[in-house]
Amino acid sequence: MTIQITPLEAFNDNYIWAIHNDQHCYVVDPGQSRPVNAYLENKQLTLSGILITHHHHDHVGGLVELQHQHNCPAWGPDDDRIDGDVRRLSEADWVDMDTLNRRLQILFIPGHTLSHIAFYNDDWLFCGDTLFSLGCGRMFEGHPAMFVESLDKIMALPDHLNVYCGHEYTQSNGRFARAVEPDSIALADFCRRVDIIRKSNQPSLPSQLGTEKKINPFLRCHNPIFRQQLESQLNRPINNAVDCFAHLRQWKDEF
Ligand SMILES: [Zn+2]
């Protein structure tokens, strides 16, 4: 029974991830119901459940309507700002995707929002707006130490995981990453491949976690050489990983 993971486009640059076999489907972060219903109808699939990473409207906007239409369970963060009949998760929990015979574990990764979670197993990581390819989410509610701790949890996961992010931001993140590391050949190569993929309107995701660990600036804050480079570029002392993250995040916000 093969499982496919398909990005459904929503709003300008959101991805709703559809995880399915030839009968049953789960969706991650349905900001809109329409693309989900269109896909279910087109592929003749039953909606078995809904997974939510965080409370932002572009990730939950379709939740209540889909649940009402399909009478399926939903799982998400323990956060009152999310409406619907949602099973509230914390880090020790898991989600059994019964109809696909898969289990997802939960990571608590606050920073973009205070209750943000990710879902992962041995193959996949659904990380919402915490980690993007070549970037990370804006720090709307958290603080740098919290965000670094969350990214450290992601860093501890195996390299071969496919990373399914909430937005197609890879090209613009790449422009920033190249400003941070203008001499990185691996980064330049990756960005060239992304440009080709995006030119043919294909998604740049999923990305591989091992690749992100090497070239995503926000995952490199523990690297002393990276910190030294940033120090000389910004011309100010950077004392530790949290400091490094804070300066990077601020630079990206203004970029
Ligand atoms: Zn968000």
PDB file of C-alpha atoms and ligand atoms in Angstrom:
ATOM      1  CA  MET A   1       0.000   0.000   0.000  1.00  0.00           C
ATOM      2  CA  THR A   2       1.915   3.037  -1.197  1.00  0.00           C
ATOM      3  CA  ILE A   3       1.425   6.341   0.510  1.00  0.00           C
ATOM      4  CA  GLN A   4       1.651   9.569  -1.418  1.00  0.00           C
ATOM      5  CA  ILE A   5       2.187  13.015   0.019  1.00  0.00           C
ATOM      6  CA  THR A   6       0.844  15.754  -2.224  1.00  0.00           C
ATOM      7  CA  PRO A   7       0.978  19.522  -1.751  1.00  0.00           C
ATOM      8  CA  LEU A   8      -2.379  21.236  -2.297  1.00  0.00           C
ATOM      9  CA  GLU A   9      -1.942  24.925  -3.014  1.00  0.00           C
ATOM     10  CA  ALA A  10      -3.883  27.389  -0.863  1.00  0.00           C
ATOM     11  CA  PHE A  11      -3.905  31.207  -0.722  1.00  0.00           C
ATOM     12  CA  ASN A  12      -0.761  32.659  -2.343  1.00  0.00           C
ATOM     13  CA  ASP A  13       1.959  30.340  -1.171  1.00  0.00           C
ATOM     14  CA  ASN A  14       0.542  27.943   1.442  1.00  0.00           C
ATOM     15  CA  TYR A  15       0.763  24.191   1.090  1.00  0.00           C
ATOM     16  CA  ILE A  16      -1.858  21.890   2.578  1.00  0.00           C
ATOM     17  CA  TRP A  17      -0.177  18.469   2.674  1.00  0.00           C
ATOM     18  CA  ALA A  18      -2.416  15.547   1.665  1.00  0.00           C
ATOM     19  CA  ILE A  19      -1.143  12.186   2.959  1.00  0.00           C
ATOM     20  CA  HIS A  20      -3.019   9.350   1.283  1.00  0.00           C
ATOM     21  CA  ASN A  21      -3.215   5.933  -0.306  1.00  0.00           C
ATOM     22  CA  ASP A  22      -5.756   5.125  -3.006  1.00  0.00           C
ATOM     23  CA  GLN A  23      -8.668   5.327  -0.550  1.00  0.00           C
ATOM     24  CA  HIS A  24      -7.926   7.297   2.591  1.00  0.00           C
ATOM     25  CA  CYS A  25      -6.502  10.755   3.124  1.00  0.00           C
ATOM     26  CA  TYR A  26      -5.264  12.934   5.998  1.00  0.00           C
ATOM     27  CA  VAL A  27      -4.520  16.616   5.516  1.00  0.00           C
ATOM     28  CA  VAL A  28      -2.068  18.859   7.354  1.00  0.00           C
ATOM     29  CA  ASP A  29      -2.955  22.535   7.966  1.00  0.00           C
ATOM     30  CA  PRO A  30      -6.021  23.058   5.766  1.00  0.00           C
ATOM     31  CA  GLY A  31      -6.159  26.861   5.636  1.00  0.00           C
ATOM     32  CA  GLN A  32      -8.936  26.474   3.077  1.00  0.00           C
ATOM     33  CA  SER A  33     -11.466  23.697   2.527  1.00  0.00           C
ATOM     34  CA  ARG A  34     -11.885  24.118  -1.232  1.00  0.00           C
ATOM     35  CA  PRO A  35      -8.531  22.715  -2.420  1.00  0.00           C
ATOM     36  CA  VAL A  36      -8.982  19.742  -0.060  1.00  0.00           C
ATOM     37  CA  ASN A  37     -12.489  18.943  -1.266  1.00  0.00           C
ATOM     38  CA  ALA A  38     -11.433  19.322  -4.892  1.00  0.00           C
ATOM     39  CA  TYR A  39      -8.552  16.881  -4.387  1.00  0.00           C
ATOM     40  CA  LEU A  40     -10.671  14.352  -2.467  1.00  0.00           C
ATOM     41  CA  GLU A  41     -13.275  14.411  -5.198  1.00  0.00           C
ATOM     42  CA  ASN A  42     -10.755  14.194  -8.000  1.00  0.00           C
ATOM     43  CA  LYS A  43      -8.953  11.206  -6.439  1.00  0.00           C
ATOM     44  CA  GLN A  44     -12.092   9.655  -4.930  1.00  0.00           C
ATOM     45  CA  LEU A  45     -10.637   9.694  -1.406  1.00  0.00           C
ATOM     46  CA  THR A  46     -12.236   9.687   2.042  1.00  0.00           C
ATOM     47  CA  LEU A  47     -10.966  12.249   4.537  1.00  0.00           C
ATOM     48  CA  SER A  48      -9.816  10.279   7.597  1.00  0.00           C
ATOM     49  CA  GLY A  49      -8.404  13.118   9.700  1.00  0.00           C
ATOM     50  CA  ILE A  50      -6.956  16.615   9.965  1.00  0.00           C
ATOM     51  CA  LEU A  51      -3.624  17.592  11.523  1.00  0.00           C
ATOM     52  CA  ILE A  52      -2.922  21.161  12.680  1.00  0.00           C
ATOM     53  CA  THR A  53       0.537  22.575  13.477  1.00  0.00           C
ATOM     54  CA  HIS A  54      -0.466  26.026  14.766  1.00  0.00           C
ATOM     55  CA  HIS A  55      -3.383  28.394  15.156  1.00  0.00           C
ATOM     56  CA  HIS A  56      -2.755  30.849  12.288  1.00  0.00           C
ATOM     57  CA  HIS A  57      -5.743  31.351  10.015  1.00  0.00           C
ATOM     58  CA  ASP A  58      -3.893  30.293   6.865  1.00  0.00           C
ATOM     59  CA  HIS A  59      -3.365  26.877   8.516  1.00  0.00           C
ATOM     60  CA  VAL A  60      -6.757  26.300  10.183  1.00  0.00           C
ATOM     61  CA  GLY A  61      -9.245  28.316   8.074  1.00  0.00           C
ATOM     62  CA  GLY A  62     -10.795  25.195   6.508  1.00  0.00           C
ATOM     63  CA  LEU A  63     -10.781  23.035   9.628  1.00  0.00           C
ATOM     64  CA  VAL A  64     -14.314  23.529  10.982  1.00  0.00           C
ATOM     65  CA  GLU A  65     -15.967  23.261   7.581  1.00  0.00           C
ATOM     66  CA  LEU A  66     -14.013  20.125   6.615  1.00  0.00           C
ATOM     67  CA  GLN A  67     -14.748  18.474   9.942  1.00  0.00           C
ATOM     68  CA  HIS A  68     -18.423  19.266   9.547  1.00  0.00           C
ATOM     69  CA  GLN A  69     -18.539  17.974   5.973  1.00  0.00           C
ATOM     70  CA  HIS A  70     -16.494  14.816   6.533  1.00  0.00           C
ATOM     71  CA  ASN A  71     -17.144  14.054  10.198  1.00  0.00           C
ATOM     72  CA  CYS A  72     -13.486  13.190  10.809  1.00  0.00           C
ATOM     73  CA  PRO A  73     -11.186  13.645  13.812  1.00  0.00           C
ATOM     74  CA  ALA A  74      -8.687  16.491  14.105  1.00  0.00           C
ATOM     75  CA  TRP A  75      -5.494  16.786  16.141  1.00  0.00           C
ATOM     76  CA  GLY A  76      -3.593  19.936  17.009  1.00  0.00           C
ATOM     77  CA  PRO A  77      -1.870  22.070  19.634  1.00  0.00           C
ATOM     78  CA  ASP A  78      -3.412  22.698  23.024  1.00  0.00           C
ATOM     79  CA  ASP A  79      -4.539  26.218  22.115  1.00  0.00           C
ATOM     80  CA  ASP A  80      -7.988  27.801  22.590  1.00  0.00           C
ATOM     81  CA  ARG A  81      -7.447  29.942  19.527  1.00  0.00           C
ATOM     82  CA  ILE A  82      -8.130  26.861  17.382  1.00  0.00           C
ATOM     83  CA  ASP A  83     -11.854  26.179  16.888  1.00  0.00           C
ATOM     84  CA  GLY A  84     -13.281  22.767  16.097  1.00  0.00           C
ATOM     85  CA  ASP A  85     -13.385  19.420  17.799  1.00  0.00           C
ATOM     86  CA  VAL A  86      -9.607  19.115  18.096  1.00  0.00           C
ATOM     87  CA  ARG A  87      -7.744  16.525  20.144  1.00  0.00           C
ATOM     88  CA  ARG A  88      -5.147  18.624  21.967  1.00  0.00           C
ATOM     89  CA  LEU A  89      -1.632  17.242  21.795  1.00  0.00           C
ATOM     90  CA  SER A  90       1.548  17.640  23.802  1.00  0.00           C
ATOM     91  CA  GLU A  91       5.034  16.351  23.151  1.00  0.00           C
ATOM     92  CA  ALA A  92       4.599  12.877  24.633  1.00  0.00           C
ATOM     93  CA  ASP A  93       1.548  12.171  22.455  1.00  0.00           C
ATOM     94  CA  TRP A  94       1.181  10.581  19.052  1.00  0.00           C
ATOM     95  CA  VAL A  95      -1.426  10.377  16.334  1.00  0.00           C
ATOM     96  CA  ASP A  96      -2.484   7.022  14.943  1.00  0.00           C
ATOM     97  CA  MET A  97      -3.386   7.358  11.286  1.00  0.00           C
ATOM     98  CA  ASP A  98      -5.413   4.156  11.403  1.00  0.00           C
ATOM     99  CA  THR A  99      -6.572   4.057   7.815  1.00  0.00           C
ATOM    100  CA  LEU A 100      -2.985   4.460   6.552  1.00  0.00           C
ATOM    101  CA  ASN A 101      -1.446   2.240   9.203  1.00  0.00           C
ATOM    102  CA  ARG A 102       1.039   4.952  10.215  1.00  0.00           C
ATOM    103  CA  ARG A 103       1.802   6.692  13.488  1.00  0.00           C
ATOM    104  CA  LEU A 104       3.067  10.246  13.871  1.00  0.00           C
ATOM    105  CA  GLN A 105       4.889  11.536  16.918  1.00  0.00           C
ATOM    106  CA  ILE A 106       4.641  15.061  18.252  1.00  0.00           C
ATOM    107  CA  LEU A 107       7.370  17.639  18.769  1.00  0.00           C
ATOM    108  CA  PHE A 108       6.563  20.767  20.746  1.00  0.00           C
ATOM    109  CA  ILE A 109       8.362  23.520  18.820  1.00  0.00           C
ATOM    110  CA  PRO A 110       7.259  26.989  20.006  1.00  0.00           C
ATOM    111  CA  GLY A 111       8.809  30.170  18.608  1.00  0.00           C
ATOM    112  CA  HIS A 112       6.737  31.150  15.566  1.00  0.00           C
ATOM    113  CA  THR A 113       3.747  30.798  17.907  1.00  0.00           C
ATOM    114  CA  LEU A 114       3.720  29.714  21.543  1.00  0.00           C
ATOM    115  CA  SER A 115       1.889  26.435  20.958  1.00  0.00           C
ATOM    116  CA  HIS A 116       3.340  25.311  17.625  1.00  0.00           C
ATOM    117  CA  ILE A 117       3.811  21.544  17.177  1.00  0.00           C
ATOM    118  CA  ALA A 118       5.285  19.297  14.477  1.00  0.00           C
ATOM    119  CA  PHE A 119       4.335  15.774  13.402  1.00  0.00           C
ATOM    120  CA  TYR A 120       7.024  13.261  12.448  1.00  0.00           C
ATOM    121  CA  ASN A 121       7.843   9.602  11.916  1.00  0.00           C
ATOM    122  CA  ASP A 122      10.832   7.738  10.418  1.00  0.00           C
ATOM    123  CA  ASP A 123      10.271   9.317   7.015  1.00  0.00           C
ATOM    124  CA  TRP A 124       8.418  12.600   7.324  1.00  0.00           C
ATOM    125  CA  LEU A 125       8.468  15.862   9.258  1.00  0.00           C
ATOM    126  CA  PHE A 126       5.503  18.220   9.033  1.00  0.00           C
ATOM    127  CA  CYS A 127       6.795  21.372  10.675  1.00  0.00           C
ATOM    128  CA  GLY A 128       4.266  24.088   9.722  1.00  0.00           C
ATOM    129  CA  ASP A 129       5.859  27.545   9.905  1.00  0.00           C
ATOM    130  CA  THR A 130       8.737  26.729  12.271  1.00  0.00           C
ATOM    131  CA  LEU A 131      11.243  25.495   9.686  1.00  0.00           C
ATOM    132  CA  PHE A 132      11.201  26.379   6.003  1.00  0.00           C
ATOM    133  CA  SER A 133      13.606  25.263   3.350  1.00  0.00           C
ATOM    134  CA  LEU A 134      16.584  27.646   3.780  1.00  0.00           C
ATOM    135  CA  GLY A 135      14.724  29.610   6.448  1.00  0.00           C
ATOM    136  CA  CYS A 136      12.483  29.620   9.488  1.00  0.00           C
ATOM    137  CA  GLY A 137       9.219  31.249  10.495  1.00  0.00           C
ATOM    138  CA  ARG A 138       8.911  34.740  11.887  1.00  0.00           C
ATOM    139  CA  MET A 139       9.167  34.933  15.652  1.00  0.00           C
ATOM    140  CA  PHE A 140       5.625  36.226  16.298  1.00  0.00           C
ATOM    141  CA  GLU A 141       5.146  34.999  19.856  1.00  0.00           C
ATOM    142  CA  GLY A 142       8.323  33.369  21.103  1.00  0.00           C
ATOM    143  CA  HIS A 143      11.830  34.560  21.888  1.00  0.00           C
ATOM    144  CA  PRO A 144      15.206  33.525  20.464  1.00  0.00           C
ATOM    145  CA  ALA A 145      16.152  30.990  23.170  1.00  0.00           C
ATOM    146  CA  MET A 146      12.796  29.267  22.734  1.00  0.00           C
ATOM    147  CA  PHE A 147      13.111  29.195  18.955  1.00  0.00           C
ATOM    148  CA  VAL A 148      16.660  27.805  19.108  1.00  0.00           C
ATOM    149  CA  GLU A 149      15.521  25.076  21.484  1.00  0.00           C
ATOM    150  CA  SER A 150      12.756  24.124  19.048  1.00  0.00           C
ATOM    151  CA  LEU A 151      15.163  24.064  16.090  1.00  0.00           C
ATOM    152  CA  ASP A 152      17.546  21.935  18.183  1.00  0.00           C
ATOM    153  CA  LYS A 153      14.793  19.340  18.563  1.00  0.00           C
ATOM    154  CA  ILE A 154      14.438  19.265  14.784  1.00  0.00           C
ATOM    155  CA  MET A 155      18.236  19.092  14.389  1.00  0.00           C
ATOM    156  CA  ALA A 156      18.222  15.927  16.517  1.00  0.00           C
ATOM    157  CA  LEU A 157      16.010  14.098  13.977  1.00  0.00           C
ATOM    158  CA  PRO A 158      17.636  11.903  11.280  1.00  0.00           C
ATOM    159  CA  ASP A 159      19.054  13.482   8.111  1.00  0.00           C
ATOM    160  CA  HIS A 160      16.994  11.371   5.729  1.00  0.00           C
ATOM    161  CA  LEU A 161      13.639  12.824   6.841  1.00  0.00           C
ATOM    162  CA  ASN A 162      11.643  14.684   4.215  1.00  0.00           C
ATOM    163  CA  VAL A 163      10.639  18.118   5.459  1.00  0.00           C
ATOM    164  CA  TYR A 164       7.140  19.284   4.566  1.00  0.00           C
ATOM    165  CA  CYS A 165       6.818  23.007   5.355  1.00  0.00           C
ATOM    166  CA  GLY A 166       3.755  25.253   5.381  1.00  0.00           C
ATOM    167  CA  HIS A 167       4.839  27.666   2.638  1.00  0.00           C
ATOM    168  CA  GLU A 168       6.679  27.875  -0.668  1.00  0.00           C
ATOM    169  CA  TYR A 169       9.272  30.384   0.520  1.00  0.00           C
ATOM    170  CA  THR A 170      12.417  28.608  -0.670  1.00  0.00           C
ATOM    171  CA  GLN A 171      13.459  31.074  -3.383  1.00  0.00           C
ATOM    172  CA  SER A 172      13.132  34.189  -1.235  1.00  0.00           C
ATOM    173  CA  ASN A 173      14.773  32.404   1.699  1.00  0.00           C
ATOM    174  CA  GLY A 174      17.561  31.445  -0.685  1.00  0.00           C
ATOM    175  CA  ARG A 175      18.239  35.082  -1.534  1.00  0.00           C
ATOM    176  CA  PHE A 176      18.715  35.806   2.159  1.00  0.00           C
ATOM    177  CA  ALA A 177      20.791  32.666   2.794  1.00  0.00           C
ATOM    178  CA  ARG A 178      23.136  33.685  -0.051  1.00  0.00           C
ATOM    179  CA  ALA A 179      23.523  37.146   1.454  1.00  0.00           C
ATOM    180  CA  VAL A 180      24.528  35.459   4.724  1.00  0.00           C
ATOM    181  CA  GLU A 181      26.859  32.951   3.061  1.00  0.00           C
ATOM    182  CA  PRO A 182      27.917  34.369  -0.314  1.00  0.00           C
ATOM    183  CA  ASP A 183      30.789  31.881  -0.653  1.00  0.00           C
ATOM    184  CA  SER A 184      28.857  28.660  -0.067  1.00  0.00           C
ATOM    185  CA  ILE A 185      28.970  26.537  -3.220  1.00  0.00           C
ATOM    186  CA  ALA A 186      26.504  23.983  -1.797  1.00  0.00           C
ATOM    187  CA  LEU A 187      23.994  26.755  -1.144  1.00  0.00           C
ATOM    188  CA  ALA A 188      24.439  28.320  -4.586  1.00  0.00           C
ATOM    189  CA  ASP A 189      23.961  24.891  -6.234  1.00  0.00           C
ATOM    190  CA  PHE A 190      20.829  24.216  -4.205  1.00  0.00           C
ATOM    191  CA  CYS A 191      19.375  27.625  -5.123  1.00  0.00           C
ATOM    192  CA  ARG A 192      20.079  27.033  -8.821  1.00  0.00           C
ATOM    193  CA  ARG A 193      18.168  23.738  -8.670  1.00  0.00           C
ATOM    194  CA  VAL A 194      15.275  25.423  -6.853  1.00  0.00           C
ATOM    195  CA  ASP A 195      15.124  28.141  -9.529  1.00  0.00           C
ATOM    196  CA  ILE A 196      14.763  25.499 -12.235  1.00  0.00           C
ATOM    197  CA  ILE A 197      12.072  23.644 -10.267  1.00  0.00           C
ATOM    198  CA  ARG A 198      10.106  26.828  -9.617  1.00  0.00           C
ATOM    199  CA  LYS A 199      10.397  27.939 -13.244  1.00  0.00           C
ATOM    200  CA  SER A 200       8.351  24.881 -14.180  1.00  0.00           C
ATOM    201  CA  ASN A 201       5.916  25.681 -11.368  1.00  0.00           C
ATOM    202  CA  GLN A 202       6.784  22.590  -9.344  1.00  0.00           C
ATOM    203  CA  PRO A 203       6.977  22.702  -5.517  1.00  0.00           C
ATOM    204  CA  SER A 204      10.487  23.033  -4.081  1.00  0.00           C
ATOM    205  CA  LEU A 205       9.344  20.828  -1.185  1.00  0.00           C
ATOM    206  CA  PRO A 206       9.797  18.456   0.486  1.00  0.00           C
ATOM    207  CA  SER A 207      13.376  19.253   1.361  1.00  0.00           C
ATOM    208  CA  GLN A 208      15.745  16.812   3.044  1.00  0.00           C
ATOM    209  CA  LEU A 209      16.554  17.528   6.660  1.00  0.00           C
ATOM    210  CA  GLY A 210      20.226  16.603   6.136  1.00  0.00           C
ATOM    211  CA  THR A 211      20.506  19.248   3.407  1.00  0.00           C
ATOM    212  CA  GLU A 212      18.810  21.855   5.587  1.00  0.00           C
ATOM    213  CA  LYS A 213      21.256  21.112   8.409  1.00  0.00           C
ATOM    214  CA  LYS A 214      24.104  21.973   6.010  1.00  0.00           C
ATOM    215  CA  ILE A 215      22.794  25.086   4.246  1.00  0.00           C
ATOM    216  CA  ASN A 216      19.864  26.585   6.186  1.00  0.00           C
ATOM    217  CA  PRO A 217      21.430  29.521   8.102  1.00  0.00           C
ATOM    218  CA  PHE A 218      18.948  29.209  10.970  1.00  0.00           C
ATOM    219  CA  LEU A 219      20.117  25.637  11.616  1.00  0.00           C
ATOM    220  CA  ARG A 220      23.770  26.656  11.759  1.00  0.00           C
ATOM    221  CA  CYS A 221      23.768  28.863  14.848  1.00  0.00           C
ATOM    222  CA  HIS A 222      25.770  26.298  16.856  1.00  0.00           C
ATOM    223  CA  ASN A 223      28.547  26.257  14.266  1.00  0.00           C
ATOM    224  CA  PRO A 224      31.498  28.399  15.482  1.00  0.00           C
ATOM    225  CA  ILE A 225      32.812  29.075  11.969  1.00  0.00           C
ATOM    226  CA  PHE A 226      29.376  30.187  10.814  1.00  0.00           C
ATOM    227  CA  ARG A 227      29.106  32.453  13.863  1.00  0.00           C
ATOM    228  CA  GLN A 228      32.513  33.975  13.146  1.00  0.00           C
ATOM    229  CA  GLN A 229      31.501  34.747   9.573  1.00  0.00           C
ATOM    230  CA  LEU A 230      28.313  36.406  10.756  1.00  0.00           C
ATOM    231  CA  GLU A 231      30.225  38.354  13.356  1.00  0.00           C
ATOM    232  CA  SER A 232      32.523  39.882  10.772  1.00  0.00           C
ATOM    233  CA  GLN A 233      29.624  40.507   8.381  1.00  0.00           C
ATOM    234  CA  LEU A 234      27.483  42.309  10.966  1.00  0.00           C
ATOM    235  CA  ASN A 235      30.512  43.802  12.691  1.00  0.00           C
ATOM    236  CA  ARG A 236      29.281  43.003  16.175  1.00  0.00           C
ATOM    237  CA  PRO A 237      30.068  40.295  18.699  1.00  0.00           C
ATOM    238  CA  ILE A 238      27.975  37.113  18.582  1.00  0.00           C
ATOM    239  CA  ASN A 239      28.417  35.196  21.785  1.00  0.00           C
ATOM    240  CA  ASN A 240      26.360  32.049  21.429  1.00  0.00           C
ATOM    241  CA  ALA A 241      23.756  30.219  19.344  1.00  0.00           C
ATOM    242  CA  VAL A 242      20.824  32.200  20.760  1.00  0.00           C
ATOM    243  CA  ASP A 243      22.571  35.486  20.008  1.00  0.00           C
ATOM    244  CA  CYS A 244      23.358  34.227  16.513  1.00  0.00           C
ATOM    245  CA  PHE A 245      19.740  33.250  15.904  1.00  0.00           C
ATOM    246  CA  ALA A 246      18.454  36.604  17.206  1.00  0.00           C
ATOM    247  CA  HIS A 247      20.740  38.562  14.865  1.00  0.00           C
ATOM    248  CA  LEU A 248      19.923  36.355  11.893  1.00  0.00           C
ATOM    249  CA  ARG A 249      16.185  36.582  12.510  1.00  0.00           C
ATOM    250  CA  GLN A 250      16.356  40.364  12.828  1.00  0.00           C
ATOM    251  CA  TRP A 251      18.426  40.664   9.656  1.00  0.00           C
ATOM    252  CA  LYS A 252      15.938  38.480   7.765  1.00  0.00           C
ATOM    253  CA  ASP A 253      12.982  40.536   9.052  1.00  0.00           C
ATOM    254  CA  GLU A 254      14.589  43.649   7.582  1.00  0.00           C
ATOM    255  CA  PHE A 255      15.912  41.984   4.414  1.00  0.00           C
TER     256      PHE A 255
HETATM  257 ZN    ZN B   1       2.042  30.785  10.803  1.00  0.00          ZN
END
